[in-house]
Amino acid sequence: MDTLGFLGPLGTHSEAAALHLNGLLDEPRELCAYPTIFQALLAVEEGQADGALVPVENSLEGSVNITLDALSAGDALTVTLELIWGVRNELMMKYPKERVRRIISHAQPLSQCRDYLKAHHATADLVAVSSTAEAARLVAESRPEDGCAAICTARAGELYGLYALAQDVQDTMANCTRFFLVERAGRSAPALRFAEEPAPEKLLVISQIDGKRAGSLCEVLQEFAVRGVNMLRIESRPARTKLGAYTFFFELEADAAEPLAASVEAVREKSIWLRTLGTFPVLTAANLKGASLWSSL
């Protein structure tokens, strides 16, 4: 059986998204938790896992840099699917009758719930840990007098015997995270349990351009614009070679094959290096309010 890695431990949003995706696959995979996103992707690169579902962007907090950096580091990985996952956070305690003195969670949920925490628990100490599941574990081991609460998933609360003080404490119900299914280069997209497979909607391109030359980025963007290729997202990251060197991530709408291919080749000629990480469909999980089975871009 193929394996699917995710950011562990059990009870994280990443596990919830992986469980959802596994239910959509024609051939479900064995789920494997990894301590970090980097280790999950490294397992795929080294052949220890067949794929990994990793977060790439949150609608409130922005890009997940470790995912972008790992994708740009070599040519062994490809993206075969995107899953948009609605984030639902709950405030949970082991001793719900105690006053909340300390709130533990991953840094991103703490930020995603900033307004709620200010309105309802302004005096509580906020403690960032490695994951929401780790937060639930720590709260489960706390003493009543500690007044500890966790912002975590409902599943994490169930796993550690916690009680919900409040549900959906994120500042907006539109809070969602984009996940990439990352596999070794050369693998095709997994078969899904649909009567008709969703068509590829995006192409991911990574390139490094000469940022010292005036207008170099503008020239690259023009190659997409003049051919009518719709750019859905652009992101820059340090190239990790020297100060001032950057790589660029382009997510492009994949509805016109010939103009898309021509624009990528034109950008390649203007780049120090360029890699395409595959075209892929975009699925939207049913737990996202107003979601369809896959998104329309």
PDB file of C-alpha atoms in Angstrom:
ATOM      1  CA  MET A   1       0.000   0.000   0.000  1.00  0.00           C
ATOM      2  CA  ASP A   2       1.255   3.494  -0.862  1.00  0.00           C
ATOM      3  CA  THR A   3       1.922   5.882   2.019  1.00  0.00           C
ATOM      4  CA  LEU A   4       0.805   9.474   2.606  1.00  0.00           C
ATOM      5  CA  GLY A   5       2.774  11.646   5.005  1.00  0.00           C
ATOM      6  CA  PHE A   6       1.439  14.619   6.951  1.00  0.00           C
ATOM      7  CA  LEU A   7       2.501  16.969   9.740  1.00  0.00           C
ATOM      8  CA  GLY A   8       1.834  15.135  12.994  1.00  0.00           C
ATOM      9  CA  PRO A   9       1.146  14.179  15.631  1.00  0.00           C
ATOM     10  CA  LEU A  10      -2.407  12.799  15.457  1.00  0.00           C
ATOM     11  CA  GLY A  11      -5.049  15.460  15.900  1.00  0.00           C
ATOM     12  CA  THR A  12      -3.520  18.244  13.765  1.00  0.00           C
ATOM     13  CA  HIS A  13      -5.342  20.097  10.994  1.00  0.00           C
ATOM     14  CA  SER A  14      -2.909  18.393   8.616  1.00  0.00           C
ATOM     15  CA  GLU A  15      -4.084  14.963   9.773  1.00  0.00           C
ATOM     16  CA  ALA A  16      -7.723  16.010   9.345  1.00  0.00           C
ATOM     17  CA  ALA A  17      -7.002  17.159   5.790  1.00  0.00           C
ATOM     18  CA  ALA A  18      -5.069  13.949   5.051  1.00  0.00           C
ATOM     19  CA  LEU A  19      -7.966  11.811   6.330  1.00  0.00           C
ATOM     20  CA  HIS A  20     -10.339  13.755   4.091  1.00  0.00           C
ATOM     21  CA  LEU A  21      -8.108  13.363   1.031  1.00  0.00           C
ATOM     22  CA  ASN A  22      -7.616   9.669   1.727  1.00  0.00           C
ATOM     23  CA  GLY A  23     -11.369   9.240   1.548  1.00  0.00           C
ATOM     24  CA  LEU A  24     -11.359  10.728  -1.954  1.00  0.00           C
ATOM     25  CA  LEU A  25      -8.602   8.505  -3.336  1.00  0.00           C
ATOM     26  CA  ASP A  26      -9.540   5.527  -5.469  1.00  0.00           C
ATOM     27  CA  GLU A  27      -6.841   3.592  -3.613  1.00  0.00           C
ATOM     28  CA  PRO A  28      -6.534   4.864  -0.013  1.00  0.00           C
ATOM     29  CA  ARG A  29      -3.027   5.141   1.417  1.00  0.00           C
ATOM     30  CA  GLU A  30      -1.443   4.360   4.743  1.00  0.00           C
ATOM     31  CA  LEU A  31      -1.168   7.621   6.707  1.00  0.00           C
ATOM     32  CA  CYS A  32       2.188   8.423   8.317  1.00  0.00           C
ATOM     33  CA  ALA A  33       2.754  11.306  10.751  1.00  0.00           C
ATOM     34  CA  TYR A  34       6.032  13.261  10.649  1.00  0.00           C
ATOM     35  CA  PRO A  35       7.326  15.707  13.291  1.00  0.00           C
ATOM     36  CA  THR A  36       7.885  18.530  10.785  1.00  0.00           C
ATOM     37  CA  ILE A  37       6.856  19.540   7.269  1.00  0.00           C
ATOM     38  CA  PHE A  38      10.502  19.326   6.204  1.00  0.00           C
ATOM     39  CA  GLN A  39      10.775  15.716   7.388  1.00  0.00           C
ATOM     40  CA  ALA A  40       7.571  14.760   5.578  1.00  0.00           C
ATOM     41  CA  LEU A  41       8.873  16.204   2.305  1.00  0.00           C
ATOM     42  CA  LEU A  42      12.325  14.714   2.831  1.00  0.00           C
ATOM     43  CA  ALA A  43      10.723  11.290   3.244  1.00  0.00           C
ATOM     44  CA  VAL A  44       9.089  11.715  -0.170  1.00  0.00           C
ATOM     45  CA  GLU A  45      12.316  12.932  -1.763  1.00  0.00           C
ATOM     46  CA  GLU A  46      14.272   9.967  -0.381  1.00  0.00           C
ATOM     47  CA  GLY A  47      11.604   7.418  -1.323  1.00  0.00           C
ATOM     48  CA  GLN A  48      10.562   6.591   2.245  1.00  0.00           C
ATOM     49  CA  ALA A  49       7.022   7.884   1.567  1.00  0.00           C
ATOM     50  CA  ASP A  50       5.047   7.908  -1.666  1.00  0.00           C
ATOM     51  CA  GLY A  51       3.570  11.341  -1.053  1.00  0.00           C
ATOM     52  CA  ALA A  52       2.970  14.030   1.562  1.00  0.00           C
ATOM     53  CA  LEU A  53       0.069  16.414   2.069  1.00  0.00           C
ATOM     54  CA  VAL A  54       1.645  19.652   3.312  1.00  0.00           C
ATOM     55  CA  PRO A  55       0.272  23.158   3.946  1.00  0.00           C
ATOM     56  CA  VAL A  56       1.431  25.859   1.552  1.00  0.00           C
ATOM     57  CA  GLU A  57      -0.708  28.910   2.430  1.00  0.00           C
ATOM     58  CA  ASN A  58      -3.248  30.047   5.017  1.00  0.00           C
ATOM     59  CA  SER A  59      -5.829  32.652   4.042  1.00  0.00           C
ATOM     60  CA  LEU A  60      -5.136  34.721   7.191  1.00  0.00           C
ATOM     61  CA  GLU A  61      -1.445  34.152   7.887  1.00  0.00           C
ATOM     62  CA  GLY A  62      -0.007  33.762   4.398  1.00  0.00           C
ATOM     63  CA  SER A  63       2.607  31.394   3.011  1.00  0.00           C
ATOM     64  CA  VAL A  64       4.142  28.388   4.752  1.00  0.00           C
ATOM     65  CA  ASN A  65       7.761  29.150   3.941  1.00  0.00           C
ATOM     66  CA  ILE A  66       9.257  25.752   4.744  1.00  0.00           C
ATOM     67  CA  THR A  67       7.048  24.150   2.085  1.00  0.00           C
ATOM     68  CA  LEU A  68       8.068  26.687  -0.556  1.00  0.00           C
ATOM     69  CA  ASP A  69      11.755  26.367   0.316  1.00  0.00           C
ATOM     70  CA  ALA A  70      11.639  22.571   0.128  1.00  0.00           C
ATOM     71  CA  LEU A  71       9.923  22.663  -3.274  1.00  0.00           C
ATOM     72  CA  SER A  72      12.562  25.012  -4.677  1.00  0.00           C
ATOM     73  CA  ALA A  73      15.540  23.089  -3.249  1.00  0.00           C
ATOM     74  CA  GLY A  74      15.696  20.348  -5.880  1.00  0.00           C
ATOM     75  CA  ASP A  75      14.028  18.682  -8.845  1.00  0.00           C
ATOM     76  CA  ALA A  76      12.926  15.455  -7.118  1.00  0.00           C
ATOM     77  CA  LEU A  77       9.420  16.648  -6.159  1.00  0.00           C
ATOM     78  CA  THR A  78       6.223  17.456  -8.027  1.00  0.00           C
ATOM     79  CA  VAL A  79       2.765  18.725  -7.036  1.00  0.00           C
ATOM     80  CA  THR A  80      -0.096  16.471  -8.164  1.00  0.00           C
ATOM     81  CA  LEU A  81      -3.105  17.934  -6.337  1.00  0.00           C
ATOM     82  CA  GLU A  82      -4.239  20.893  -4.235  1.00  0.00           C
ATOM     83  CA  LEU A  83      -6.752  20.636  -1.385  1.00  0.00           C
ATOM     84  CA  ILE A  84      -8.397  23.703   0.140  1.00  0.00           C
ATOM     85  CA  TRP A  85      -9.222  22.913   3.766  1.00  0.00           C
ATOM     86  CA  GLY A  86     -11.494  25.014   5.979  1.00  0.00           C
ATOM     87  CA  VAL A  87      -9.814  25.644   9.340  1.00  0.00           C
ATOM     88  CA  ARG A  88     -12.027  25.233  12.393  1.00  0.00           C
ATOM     89  CA  ASN A  89     -10.445  25.929  15.778  1.00  0.00           C
ATOM     90  CA  GLU A  90     -11.908  25.088  19.177  1.00  0.00           C
ATOM     91  CA  LEU A  91     -10.970  26.285  22.657  1.00  0.00           C
ATOM     92  CA  MET A  92     -10.708  23.184  24.863  1.00  0.00           C
ATOM     93  CA  MET A  93      -9.837  22.420  28.498  1.00  0.00           C
ATOM     94  CA  LYS A  94      -9.295  19.420  30.729  1.00  0.00           C
ATOM     95  CA  TYR A  95     -11.027  21.180  33.623  1.00  0.00           C
ATOM     96  CA  PRO A  96     -13.705  23.377  31.999  1.00  0.00           C
ATOM     97  CA  LYS A  97     -14.908  24.922  35.282  1.00  0.00           C
ATOM     98  CA  GLU A  98     -11.529  26.517  35.971  1.00  0.00           C
ATOM     99  CA  ARG A  99     -10.673  30.071  34.919  1.00  0.00           C
ATOM    100  CA  VAL A 100      -8.570  30.230  31.736  1.00  0.00           C
ATOM    101  CA  ARG A 101      -5.119  31.512  32.678  1.00  0.00           C
ATOM    102  CA  ARG A 102      -2.981  30.121  29.849  1.00  0.00           C
ATOM    103  CA  ILE A 103      -3.874  29.344  26.222  1.00  0.00           C
ATOM    104  CA  ILE A 104      -1.612  26.973  24.308  1.00  0.00           C
ATOM    105  CA  SER A 105      -1.533  26.376  20.557  1.00  0.00           C
ATOM    106  CA  HIS A 106       0.575  26.576  17.430  1.00  0.00           C
ATOM    107  CA  ALA A 107       1.613  30.125  16.532  1.00  0.00           C
ATOM    108  CA  GLN A 108      -0.693  30.279  13.494  1.00  0.00           C
ATOM    109  CA  PRO A 109      -3.963  29.426  15.309  1.00  0.00           C
ATOM    110  CA  LEU A 110      -3.030  31.884  18.062  1.00  0.00           C
ATOM    111  CA  SER A 111      -2.790  34.552  15.395  1.00  0.00           C
ATOM    112  CA  GLN A 112      -5.885  33.329  13.513  1.00  0.00           C
ATOM    113  CA  CYS A 113      -7.923  33.694  16.729  1.00  0.00           C
ATOM    114  CA  ARG A 114      -6.413  37.048  17.776  1.00  0.00           C
ATOM    115  CA  ASP A 115      -9.686  39.005  17.897  1.00  0.00           C
ATOM    116  CA  TYR A 116     -11.533  36.274  19.797  1.00  0.00           C
ATOM    117  CA  LEU A 117      -8.759  35.993  22.375  1.00  0.00           C
ATOM    118  CA  LYS A 118      -8.634  39.758  22.865  1.00  0.00           C
ATOM    119  CA  ALA A 119     -12.394  39.912  23.384  1.00  0.00           C
ATOM    120  CA  HIS A 120     -12.786  36.896  25.690  1.00  0.00           C
ATOM    121  CA  HIS A 121      -9.414  36.061  27.262  1.00  0.00           C
ATOM    122  CA  ALA A 122      -7.374  39.251  27.176  1.00  0.00           C
ATOM    123  CA  THR A 123      -5.508  38.479  30.417  1.00  0.00           C
ATOM    124  CA  ALA A 124      -4.545  34.895  29.548  1.00  0.00           C
ATOM    125  CA  ASP A 125      -0.931  34.047  28.738  1.00  0.00           C
ATOM    126  CA  LEU A 126      -0.485  32.815  25.157  1.00  0.00           C
ATOM    127  CA  VAL A 127       2.007  29.986  24.644  1.00  0.00           C
ATOM    128  CA  ALA A 128       3.107  28.806  21.183  1.00  0.00           C
ATOM    129  CA  VAL A 129       4.090  25.143  20.727  1.00  0.00           C
ATOM    130  CA  SER A 130       4.930  22.866  17.775  1.00  0.00           C
ATOM    131  CA  SER A 131       1.361  21.884  16.853  1.00  0.00           C
ATOM    132  CA  THR A 132      -2.264  22.123  17.951  1.00  0.00           C
ATOM    133  CA  ALA A 133      -2.143  18.435  18.870  1.00  0.00           C
ATOM    134  CA  GLU A 134       0.861  19.056  21.129  1.00  0.00           C
ATOM    135  CA  ALA A 135      -1.132  21.864  22.748  1.00  0.00           C
ATOM    136  CA  ALA A 136      -3.971  19.437  23.459  1.00  0.00           C
ATOM    137  CA  ARG A 137      -1.532  16.945  24.978  1.00  0.00           C
ATOM    138  CA  LEU A 138      -0.019  19.564  27.271  1.00  0.00           C
ATOM    139  CA  VAL A 139      -3.440  20.706  28.443  1.00  0.00           C
ATOM    140  CA  ALA A 140      -4.433  17.099  29.130  1.00  0.00           C
ATOM    141  CA  GLU A 141      -1.375  16.772  31.407  1.00  0.00           C
ATOM    142  CA  SER A 142      -1.949  20.084  33.197  1.00  0.00           C
ATOM    143  CA  ARG A 143      -3.247  20.583  36.737  1.00  0.00           C
ATOM    144  CA  PRO A 144      -6.594  22.258  37.502  1.00  0.00           C
ATOM    145  CA  GLU A 145      -4.862  25.233  39.124  1.00  0.00           C
ATOM    146  CA  ASP A 146      -2.866  25.869  35.903  1.00  0.00           C
ATOM    147  CA  GLY A 147      -6.012  27.007  34.096  1.00  0.00           C
ATOM    148  CA  CYS A 148      -4.659  25.729  30.751  1.00  0.00           C
ATOM    149  CA  ALA A 149      -6.697  25.684  27.558  1.00  0.00           C
ATOM    150  CA  ALA A 150      -5.778  24.642  24.024  1.00  0.00           C
ATOM    151  CA  ILE A 151      -6.788  26.002  20.654  1.00  0.00           C
ATOM    152  CA  CYS A 152      -6.957  22.804  18.640  1.00  0.00           C
ATOM    153  CA  THR A 153      -9.119  20.584  16.463  1.00  0.00           C
ATOM    154  CA  ALA A 154     -12.143  18.734  17.804  1.00  0.00           C
ATOM    155  CA  ARG A 155     -10.332  15.457  17.036  1.00  0.00           C
ATOM    156  CA  ALA A 156      -7.331  16.468  19.154  1.00  0.00           C
ATOM    157  CA  GLY A 157      -9.681  17.242  22.021  1.00  0.00           C
ATOM    158  CA  GLU A 158     -11.298  13.827  21.682  1.00  0.00           C
ATOM    159  CA  LEU A 159      -7.909  12.097  21.572  1.00  0.00           C
ATOM    160  CA  TYR A 160      -6.800  13.770  24.819  1.00  0.00           C
ATOM    161  CA  GLY A 161     -10.077  13.852  26.735  1.00  0.00           C
ATOM    162  CA  LEU A 162     -10.692  17.612  26.589  1.00  0.00           C
ATOM    163  CA  TYR A 163     -13.954  19.543  26.753  1.00  0.00           C
ATOM    164  CA  ALA A 164     -14.931  22.359  24.388  1.00  0.00           C
ATOM    165  CA  LEU A 165     -15.365  25.798  25.948  1.00  0.00           C
ATOM    166  CA  ALA A 166     -16.071  27.437  22.600  1.00  0.00           C
ATOM    167  CA  GLN A 167     -16.286  26.294  18.978  1.00  0.00           C
ATOM    168  CA  ASP A 168     -15.175  28.060  15.803  1.00  0.00           C
ATOM    169  CA  VAL A 169     -13.034  30.604  17.639  1.00  0.00           C
ATOM    170  CA  GLN A 170     -11.179  31.630  14.458  1.00  0.00           C
ATOM    171  CA  ASP A 171     -11.702  35.285  13.591  1.00  0.00           C
ATOM    172  CA  THR A 172     -13.396  34.479  10.286  1.00  0.00           C
ATOM    173  CA  MET A 173     -15.284  31.468   8.959  1.00  0.00           C
ATOM    174  CA  ALA A 174     -13.484  32.037   5.648  1.00  0.00           C
ATOM    175  CA  ASN A 175     -10.251  30.873   7.285  1.00  0.00           C
ATOM    176  CA  CYS A 176      -8.787  28.116   5.127  1.00  0.00           C
ATOM    177  CA  THR A 177      -5.460  26.483   4.326  1.00  0.00           C
ATOM    178  CA  ARG A 178      -4.236  25.316   0.931  1.00  0.00           C
ATOM    179  CA  PHE A 179      -2.466  21.947   0.973  1.00  0.00           C
ATOM    180  CA  PHE A 180      -0.291  20.485  -1.776  1.00  0.00           C
ATOM    181  CA  LEU A 181      -0.075  16.751  -2.394  1.00  0.00           C
ATOM    182  CA  VAL A 182       3.657  16.436  -3.103  1.00  0.00           C
ATOM    183  CA  GLU A 183       5.059  13.302  -4.721  1.00  0.00           C
ATOM    184  CA  ARG A 184       8.269  12.249  -6.413  1.00  0.00           C
ATOM    185  CA  ALA A 185       8.811  13.703  -9.879  1.00  0.00           C
ATOM    186  CA  GLY A 186       7.440  11.430 -12.571  1.00  0.00           C
ATOM    187  CA  ARG A 187       4.456  10.160 -10.606  1.00  0.00           C
ATOM    188  CA  SER A 188       1.033  10.835 -12.072  1.00  0.00           C
ATOM    189  CA  ALA A 189      -1.830  12.359 -10.120  1.00  0.00           C
ATOM    190  CA  PRO A 190      -3.679   9.837  -7.917  1.00  0.00           C
ATOM    191  CA  ALA A 191      -6.978   8.451  -9.169  1.00  0.00           C
ATOM    192  CA  LEU A 192     -10.009   9.891  -7.380  1.00  0.00           C
ATOM    193  CA  ARG A 193     -13.390   8.359  -6.611  1.00  0.00           C
ATOM    194  CA  PHE A 194     -15.279  10.541  -9.059  1.00  0.00           C
ATOM    195  CA  ALA A 195     -17.290   9.515 -12.099  1.00  0.00           C
ATOM    196  CA  GLU A 196     -15.186  12.058 -13.997  1.00  0.00           C
ATOM    197  CA  GLU A 197     -11.683  13.080 -12.986  1.00  0.00           C
ATOM    198  CA  PRO A 198     -11.335  16.851 -12.321  1.00  0.00           C
ATOM    199  CA  ALA A 199      -9.264  18.591 -14.975  1.00  0.00           C
ATOM    200  CA  PRO A 200      -5.907  20.174 -14.093  1.00  0.00           C
ATOM    201  CA  GLU A 201      -6.496  23.786 -13.114  1.00  0.00           C
ATOM    202  CA  LYS A 202      -3.058  25.077 -12.124  1.00  0.00           C
ATOM    203  CA  LEU A 203       0.564  24.945 -13.197  1.00  0.00           C
ATOM    204  CA  LEU A 204       3.276  25.677 -10.621  1.00  0.00           C
ATOM    205  CA  VAL A 205       6.496  27.233 -11.932  1.00  0.00           C
ATOM    206  CA  ILE A 206       9.587  28.146  -9.886  1.00  0.00           C
ATOM    207  CA  SER A 207      12.380  30.287 -11.321  1.00  0.00           C
ATOM    208  CA  GLN A 208      15.262  32.509 -10.324  1.00  0.00           C
ATOM    209  CA  ILE A 209      15.799  35.705 -12.285  1.00  0.00           C
ATOM    210  CA  ASP A 210      18.531  38.329 -12.266  1.00  0.00           C
ATOM    211  CA  GLY A 211      17.142  40.825  -9.775  1.00  0.00           C
ATOM    212  CA  LYS A 212      20.046  43.236 -10.286  1.00  0.00           C
ATOM    213  CA  ARG A 213      18.878  44.123 -13.786  1.00  0.00           C
ATOM    214  CA  ALA A 214      16.183  46.809 -13.847  1.00  0.00           C
ATOM    215  CA  GLY A 215      12.854  45.602 -15.209  1.00  0.00           C
ATOM    216  CA  SER A 216      13.743  41.885 -15.139  1.00  0.00           C
ATOM    217  CA  LEU A 217      10.639  40.868 -13.170  1.00  0.00           C
ATOM    218  CA  CYS A 218       8.419  43.076 -15.320  1.00  0.00           C
ATOM    219  CA  GLU A 219       9.759  41.369 -18.459  1.00  0.00           C
ATOM    220  CA  VAL A 220       8.949  37.958 -17.022  1.00  0.00           C
ATOM    221  CA  LEU A 221       5.402  38.965 -16.081  1.00  0.00           C
ATOM    222  CA  GLN A 222       4.886  40.389 -19.578  1.00  0.00           C
ATOM    223  CA  GLU A 223       5.543  36.960 -21.110  1.00  0.00           C
ATOM    224  CA  PHE A 224       2.443  35.688 -19.311  1.00  0.00           C
ATOM    225  CA  ALA A 225       0.347  38.788 -19.915  1.00  0.00           C
ATOM    226  CA  VAL A 226       0.879  39.106 -23.675  1.00  0.00           C
ATOM    227  CA  ARG A 227      -0.229  35.477 -24.182  1.00  0.00           C
ATOM    228  CA  GLY A 228      -3.327  35.853 -22.029  1.00  0.00           C
ATOM    229  CA  VAL A 229      -2.095  33.476 -19.329  1.00  0.00           C
ATOM    230  CA  ASN A 230      -3.824  34.248 -16.031  1.00  0.00           C
ATOM    231  CA  MET A 231      -1.474  34.412 -13.048  1.00  0.00           C
ATOM    232  CA  LEU A 232      -3.275  33.262  -9.912  1.00  0.00           C
ATOM    233  CA  ARG A 233      -0.466  33.879  -7.457  1.00  0.00           C
ATOM    234  CA  ILE A 234       3.136  35.083  -7.270  1.00  0.00           C
ATOM    235  CA  GLU A 235       5.455  34.650  -4.295  1.00  0.00           C
ATOM    236  CA  SER A 236       9.140  35.368  -3.752  1.00  0.00           C
ATOM    237  CA  ARG A 237      11.535  33.624  -1.391  1.00  0.00           C
ATOM    238  CA  PRO A 238      15.256  34.085  -0.699  1.00  0.00           C
ATOM    239  CA  ALA A 239      17.288  31.832  -2.999  1.00  0.00           C
ATOM    240  CA  ARG A 240      19.446  30.834   0.006  1.00  0.00           C
ATOM    241  CA  THR A 241      22.602  31.402  -2.030  1.00  0.00           C
ATOM    242  CA  LYS A 242      23.468  35.024  -1.268  1.00  0.00           C
ATOM    243  CA  LEU A 243      21.878  38.190   0.053  1.00  0.00           C
ATOM    244  CA  GLY A 244      19.562  39.777  -2.496  1.00  0.00           C
ATOM    245  CA  ALA A 245      18.989  36.627  -4.590  1.00  0.00           C
ATOM    246  CA  TYR A 246      15.364  35.467  -4.841  1.00  0.00           C
ATOM    247  CA  THR A 247      13.317  32.679  -6.371  1.00  0.00           C
ATOM    248  CA  PHE A 248       9.792  33.298  -7.654  1.00  0.00           C
ATOM    249  CA  PHE A 249       6.805  30.973  -7.470  1.00  0.00           C
ATOM    250  CA  PHE A 250       4.189  31.435 -10.180  1.00  0.00           C
ATOM    251  CA  GLU A 251       0.822  29.692  -9.987  1.00  0.00           C
ATOM    252  CA  LEU A 252      -0.771  29.874 -13.421  1.00  0.00           C
ATOM    253  CA  GLU A 253      -4.219  28.993 -14.693  1.00  0.00           C
ATOM    254  CA  ALA A 254      -3.865  25.875 -16.830  1.00  0.00           C
ATOM    255  CA  ASP A 255      -6.780  26.315 -19.226  1.00  0.00           C
ATOM    256  CA  ALA A 256      -4.841  27.072 -22.430  1.00  0.00           C
ATOM    257  CA  ALA A 257      -2.049  24.583 -23.071  1.00  0.00           C
ATOM    258  CA  GLU A 258      -0.264  26.219 -26.023  1.00  0.00           C
ATOM    259  CA  PRO A 259      -0.060  29.804 -24.673  1.00  0.00           C
ATOM    260  CA  LEU A 260       0.900  28.402 -21.278  1.00  0.00           C
ATOM    261  CA  ALA A 261       3.750  26.309 -22.676  1.00  0.00           C
ATOM    262  CA  ALA A 262       4.974  29.182 -24.851  1.00  0.00           C
ATOM    263  CA  SER A 263       5.012  31.628 -21.958  1.00  0.00           C
ATOM    264  CA  VAL A 264       6.908  29.199 -19.711  1.00  0.00           C
ATOM    265  CA  GLU A 265       9.581  28.679 -22.377  1.00  0.00           C
ATOM    266  CA  ALA A 266       9.878  32.444 -22.886  1.00  0.00           C
ATOM    267  CA  VAL A 267      10.309  32.928 -19.122  1.00  0.00           C
ATOM    268  CA  ARG A 268      12.885  30.133 -19.058  1.00  0.00           C
ATOM    269  CA  GLU A 269      15.037  32.135 -21.487  1.00  0.00           C
ATOM    270  CA  LYS A 270      14.909  35.119 -19.108  1.00  0.00           C
ATOM    271  CA  SER A 271      15.669  33.050 -15.986  1.00  0.00           C
ATOM    272  CA  ILE A 272      18.851  31.830 -14.346  1.00  0.00           C
ATOM    273  CA  TRP A 273      16.978  28.543 -13.907  1.00  0.00           C
ATOM    274  CA  LEU A 274      13.348  27.439 -14.119  1.00  0.00           C
ATOM    275  CA  ARG A 275      11.415  24.323 -13.090  1.00  0.00           C
ATOM    276  CA  THR A 276       7.806  23.317 -13.566  1.00  0.00           C
ATOM    277  CA  LEU A 277       6.327  21.289 -10.714  1.00  0.00           C
ATOM    278  CA  GLY A 278       3.351  19.924 -12.604  1.00  0.00           C
ATOM    279  CA  THR A 279      -0.232  20.745 -13.472  1.00  0.00           C
ATOM    280  CA  PHE A 280      -2.838  19.645 -10.955  1.00  0.00           C
ATOM    281  CA  PRO A 281      -6.535  19.832 -10.023  1.00  0.00           C
ATOM    282  CA  VAL A 282      -7.852  21.864  -7.090  1.00  0.00           C
ATOM    283  CA  LEU A 283     -10.275  20.235  -4.644  1.00  0.00           C
ATOM    284  CA  THR A 284     -12.251  22.078  -1.975  1.00  0.00           C
ATOM    285  CA  ALA A 285     -13.153  20.178   1.194  1.00  0.00           C
ATOM    286  CA  ALA A 286     -16.794  20.006   2.174  1.00  0.00           C
ATOM    287  CA  ASN A 287     -16.070  21.502   5.620  1.00  0.00           C
ATOM    288  CA  LEU A 288     -15.405  24.899   4.001  1.00  0.00           C
ATOM    289  CA  LYS A 289     -18.564  26.993   4.045  1.00  0.00           C
ATOM    290  CA  GLY A 290     -20.053  27.324   0.573  1.00  0.00           C
ATOM    291  CA  ALA A 291     -17.601  24.824  -0.901  1.00  0.00           C
ATOM    292  CA  SER A 292     -18.140  22.716  -3.963  1.00  0.00           C
ATOM    293  CA  LEU A 293     -16.305  19.458  -4.563  1.00  0.00           C
ATOM    294  CA  TRP A 294     -13.600  21.246  -6.493  1.00  0.00           C
ATOM    295  CA  SER A 295     -13.111  24.924  -6.914  1.00  0.00           C
ATOM    296  CA  SER A 296     -13.759  27.079  -9.930  1.00  0.00           C
ATOM    297  CA  LEU A 297     -10.834  29.434 -10.466  1.00  0.00           C
TER     298      LEU A 297
END
